[in-house]
């Protein structure tokens, strides 16, 4: 499961990198937004238009799969839900921040602090909706299957070597 999670994580981050870090040829770009919630307020002030839903929803959904892929790639079943949520939300925020910082050097791309907030919100919401229930189901399944590592019956404990015995002298 861990290998599958890692492969899906790499594939998703590759697609996100391709979508967000390609140069765009545009005649002009707006100034960078470093004021939290300014873009969100501006989109909501324009009304409930399809463009506002696309812009805000796209930012929420862009990194949302990381809410599942990051814990899946870690492969832990017995972890505190709070610790898992904190790790995943923090990692999602750092990935979103790295993308925005990288966008500052790409022509036609403008960094926006609200994108970091919306991306982190998407990661956190998906994590809360999916991961605790999935871990609970996987733990029940693991316990139902026996919960122990299979043992080979014919293999016993190896005898202890008498290497450092005081009875033998080699000099």
mmCIF file of C-alpha atoms in Angstrom:
data_model
loop_
_atom_site.group_PDB
_atom_site.id
_atom_site.type_symbol
_atom_site.label_atom_id
_atom_site.label_comp_id
_atom_site.label_asym_id
_atom_site.label_seq_id
_atom_site.Cartn_x
_atom_site.Cartn_y
_atom_site.Cartn_z
ATOM 1 C CA UNK A 1 0.000 0.000 0.000
ATOM 2 C CA UNK A 2 2.883 2.322 0.799
ATOM 3 C CA UNK A 3 4.474 1.891 -2.632
ATOM 4 C CA UNK A 4 1.151 2.575 -4.343
ATOM 5 C CA UNK A 5 0.734 5.710 -2.235
ATOM 6 C CA UNK A 6 4.207 6.927 -3.137
ATOM 7 C CA UNK A 7 3.660 6.317 -6.848
ATOM 8 C CA UNK A 8 0.314 8.112 -6.809
ATOM 9 C CA UNK A 9 1.836 10.962 -4.788
ATOM 10 C CA UNK A 10 4.665 11.422 -7.287
ATOM 11 C CA UNK A 11 2.232 11.252 -10.211
ATOM 12 C CA UNK A 12 -0.101 13.821 -8.638
ATOM 13 C CA UNK A 13 2.719 16.225 -7.745
ATOM 14 C CA UNK A 14 4.095 15.886 -11.288
ATOM 15 C CA UNK A 15 0.736 16.859 -12.753
ATOM 16 C CA UNK A 16 0.371 19.747 -10.286
ATOM 17 C CA UNK A 17 3.871 20.950 -11.114
ATOM 18 C CA UNK A 18 3.132 20.806 -14.825
ATOM 19 C CA UNK A 19 -0.140 22.726 -14.385
ATOM 20 C CA UNK A 20 1.170 25.414 -12.058
ATOM 21 C CA UNK A 21 4.774 25.943 -13.076
ATOM 22 C CA UNK A 22 4.483 26.332 -16.855
ATOM 23 C CA UNK A 23 5.191 29.816 -18.200
ATOM 24 C CA UNK A 24 2.178 31.637 -19.633
ATOM 25 C CA UNK A 25 2.279 34.196 -22.367
ATOM 26 C CA UNK A 26 -0.065 36.955 -21.309
ATOM 27 C CA UNK A 27 0.043 40.671 -22.156
ATOM 28 C CA UNK A 28 -0.060 41.688 -18.483
ATOM 29 C CA UNK A 29 -0.220 40.122 -15.041
ATOM 30 C CA UNK A 30 -1.692 41.516 -11.831
ATOM 31 C CA UNK A 31 0.513 42.328 -8.880
ATOM 32 C CA UNK A 32 1.359 39.611 -6.397
ATOM 33 C CA UNK A 33 -1.145 39.245 -3.577
ATOM 34 C CA UNK A 34 0.507 39.130 -0.173
ATOM 35 C CA UNK A 35 -2.559 40.182 1.832
ATOM 36 C CA UNK A 36 -4.406 37.177 3.276
ATOM 37 C CA UNK A 37 -8.023 36.739 2.109
ATOM 38 C CA UNK A 38 -7.887 39.664 -0.363
ATOM 39 C CA UNK A 39 -8.414 37.515 -3.452
ATOM 40 C CA UNK A 40 -11.131 35.476 -1.762
ATOM 41 C CA UNK A 41 -12.997 38.651 -0.747
ATOM 42 C CA UNK A 42 -12.643 40.070 -4.250
ATOM 43 C CA UNK A 43 -13.988 36.877 -5.844
ATOM 44 C CA UNK A 44 -16.926 36.737 -3.430
ATOM 45 C CA UNK A 45 -17.654 40.461 -3.933
ATOM 46 C CA UNK A 46 -18.165 39.827 -7.658
ATOM 47 C CA UNK A 47 -21.047 37.574 -6.736
ATOM 48 C CA UNK A 48 -21.710 33.875 -7.100
ATOM 49 C CA UNK A 49 -20.476 33.688 -10.661
ATOM 50 C CA UNK A 50 -19.173 30.586 -12.356
ATOM 51 C CA UNK A 51 -15.718 32.187 -12.672
ATOM 52 C CA UNK A 52 -15.510 32.747 -8.897
ATOM 53 C CA UNK A 53 -16.538 29.158 -8.220
ATOM 54 C CA UNK A 54 -13.959 27.908 -10.725
ATOM 55 C CA UNK A 55 -11.177 30.049 -9.307
ATOM 56 C CA UNK A 56 -11.811 29.326 -5.632
ATOM 57 C CA UNK A 57 -12.876 25.707 -6.168
ATOM 58 C CA UNK A 58 -9.910 25.019 -8.403
ATOM 59 C CA UNK A 59 -7.540 26.259 -5.725
ATOM 60 C CA UNK A 60 -9.246 24.097 -3.101
ATOM 61 C CA UNK A 61 -9.224 20.984 -5.309
ATOM 62 C CA UNK A 62 -5.703 21.369 -6.732
ATOM 63 C CA UNK A 63 -3.857 19.795 -3.802
ATOM 64 C CA UNK A 64 -6.841 18.100 -2.127
ATOM 65 C CA UNK A 65 -5.727 14.546 -3.081
ATOM 66 C CA UNK A 66 -2.662 15.084 -0.885
ATOM 67 C CA UNK A 67 -4.998 14.774 2.101
ATOM 68 C CA UNK A 68 -5.227 11.065 1.294
ATOM 69 C CA UNK A 69 -1.964 10.444 -0.576
ATOM 70 C CA UNK A 70 0.381 11.739 2.126
ATOM 71 C CA UNK A 71 -0.966 9.418 4.878
ATOM 72 C CA UNK A 72 -1.232 6.569 2.370
ATOM 73 C CA UNK A 73 2.418 6.949 1.419
ATOM 74 C CA UNK A 74 3.382 6.889 5.114
ATOM 75 C CA UNK A 75 1.560 3.568 5.496
ATOM 76 C CA UNK A 76 0.751 3.846 9.213
ATOM 77 C CA UNK A 77 -2.472 2.404 10.607
ATOM 78 C CA UNK A 78 -2.017 3.060 14.311
ATOM 79 C CA UNK A 79 -1.424 6.774 14.588
ATOM 80 C CA UNK A 80 -3.257 9.477 16.472
ATOM 81 C CA UNK A 81 -5.864 11.208 14.269
ATOM 82 C CA UNK A 82 -4.742 14.619 15.536
ATOM 83 C CA UNK A 83 -1.085 13.919 14.765
ATOM 84 C CA UNK A 84 -1.967 12.584 11.321
ATOM 85 C CA UNK A 85 -4.141 15.606 10.557
ATOM 86 C CA UNK A 86 -1.472 18.035 11.764
ATOM 87 C CA UNK A 87 1.283 16.380 9.724
ATOM 88 C CA UNK A 88 -0.832 16.216 6.594
ATOM 89 C CA UNK A 89 -2.107 19.796 6.832
ATOM 90 C CA UNK A 90 1.404 21.110 7.527
ATOM 91 C CA UNK A 91 2.905 19.145 4.624
ATOM 92 C CA UNK A 92 0.124 20.364 2.332
ATOM 93 C CA UNK A 93 0.739 23.963 3.411
ATOM 94 C CA UNK A 94 4.475 23.625 2.783
ATOM 95 C CA UNK A 95 3.925 22.109 -0.661
ATOM 96 C CA UNK A 96 1.470 24.907 -1.527
ATOM 97 C CA UNK A 97 3.947 27.507 -0.266
ATOM 98 C CA UNK A 98 6.761 25.961 -2.313
ATOM 99 C CA UNK A 99 4.602 26.084 -5.438
ATOM 100 C CA UNK A 100 3.767 29.748 -4.863
ATOM 101 C CA UNK A 101 7.419 30.622 -4.238
ATOM 102 C CA UNK A 102 8.459 28.825 -7.412
ATOM 103 C CA UNK A 103 5.735 30.645 -9.362
ATOM 104 C CA UNK A 104 7.282 33.990 -8.461
ATOM 105 C CA UNK A 105 10.144 33.307 -10.858
ATOM 106 C CA UNK A 106 8.071 32.053 -13.793
ATOM 107 C CA UNK A 107 6.860 34.450 -16.495
ATOM 108 C CA UNK A 108 3.111 34.990 -16.447
ATOM 109 C CA UNK A 109 2.627 33.438 -13.001
ATOM 110 C CA UNK A 110 1.789 35.513 -9.950
ATOM 111 C CA UNK A 111 2.139 34.302 -6.366
ATOM 112 C CA UNK A 112 -1.000 34.580 -4.240
ATOM 113 C CA UNK A 113 -1.125 33.913 -0.505
ATOM 114 C CA UNK A 114 -4.805 32.992 -0.794
ATOM 115 C CA UNK A 115 -3.883 30.075 -3.024
ATOM 116 C CA UNK A 116 -1.787 28.686 -0.187
ATOM 117 C CA UNK A 117 -4.750 29.054 2.195
ATOM 118 C CA UNK A 118 -7.213 27.447 -0.216
ATOM 119 C CA UNK A 119 -4.849 24.609 -1.131
ATOM 120 C CA UNK A 120 -4.251 23.871 2.550
ATOM 121 C CA UNK A 121 -7.997 23.967 3.197
ATOM 122 C CA UNK A 122 -8.539 21.380 0.457
ATOM 123 C CA UNK A 123 -5.877 19.058 1.893
ATOM 124 C CA UNK A 124 -7.303 19.369 5.401
ATOM 125 C CA UNK A 125 -10.940 18.798 4.416
ATOM 126 C CA UNK A 126 -10.189 15.724 2.301
ATOM 127 C CA UNK A 127 -8.011 14.306 5.068
ATOM 128 C CA UNK A 128 -10.778 14.760 7.642
ATOM 129 C CA UNK A 129 -13.423 13.258 5.356
ATOM 130 C CA UNK A 130 -11.508 10.180 4.201
ATOM 131 C CA UNK A 131 -8.514 9.139 6.290
ATOM 132 C CA UNK A 132 -9.972 8.445 9.783
ATOM 133 C CA UNK A 133 -12.744 6.229 8.377
ATOM 134 C CA UNK A 134 -10.403 4.424 6.003
ATOM 135 C CA UNK A 135 -7.896 3.730 8.791
ATOM 136 C CA UNK A 136 -10.676 2.411 11.022
ATOM 137 C CA UNK A 137 -11.860 0.024 8.298
ATOM 138 C CA UNK A 138 -8.317 -1.137 7.563
ATOM 139 C CA UNK A 139 -7.620 -1.754 11.272
ATOM 140 C CA UNK A 140 -10.830 -3.838 11.595
ATOM 141 C CA UNK A 141 -9.888 -5.803 8.500
ATOM 142 C CA UNK A 142 -6.384 -6.399 9.826
ATOM 143 C CA UNK A 143 -7.726 -7.615 13.185
ATOM 144 C CA UNK A 144 -10.284 -9.855 11.476
ATOM 145 C CA UNK A 145 -7.532 -11.506 9.433
ATOM 146 C CA UNK A 146 -5.648 -12.446 12.580
ATOM 147 C CA UNK A 147 -3.623 -9.335 13.255
ATOM 148 C CA UNK A 148 -0.368 -11.241 13.652
ATOM 149 C CA UNK A 149 2.491 -11.891 11.337
ATOM 150 C CA UNK A 150 2.403 -15.418 9.896
ATOM 151 C CA UNK A 151 5.049 -17.715 11.352
ATOM 152 C CA UNK A 152 6.763 -20.680 9.775
ATOM 153 C CA UNK A 153 6.251 -23.637 12.088
ATOM 154 C CA UNK A 154 9.403 -25.591 11.199
ATOM 155 C CA UNK A 155 11.800 -22.757 11.964
ATOM 156 C CA UNK A 156 12.899 -22.628 15.569
ATOM 157 C CA UNK A 157 15.141 -20.347 17.542
ATOM 158 C CA UNK A 158 18.778 -20.643 16.578
ATOM 159 C CA UNK A 159 21.118 -21.902 19.270
ATOM 160 C CA UNK A 160 23.232 -19.287 20.950
ATOM 161 C CA UNK A 161 26.882 -19.398 19.972
ATOM 162 C CA UNK A 162 29.504 -19.988 22.604
ATOM 163 C CA UNK A 163 31.855 -17.371 21.212
ATOM 164 C CA UNK A 164 32.781 -15.447 24.326
ATOM 165 C CA UNK A 165 32.850 -18.373 26.698
ATOM 166 C CA UNK A 166 35.424 -18.151 29.498
ATOM 167 C CA UNK A 167 36.198 -21.887 29.234
ATOM 168 C CA UNK A 168 38.105 -21.613 25.986
ATOM 169 C CA UNK A 169 41.369 -19.856 25.473
ATOM 170 C CA UNK A 170 42.774 -19.114 22.086
ATOM 171 C CA UNK A 171 46.155 -17.822 23.100
#
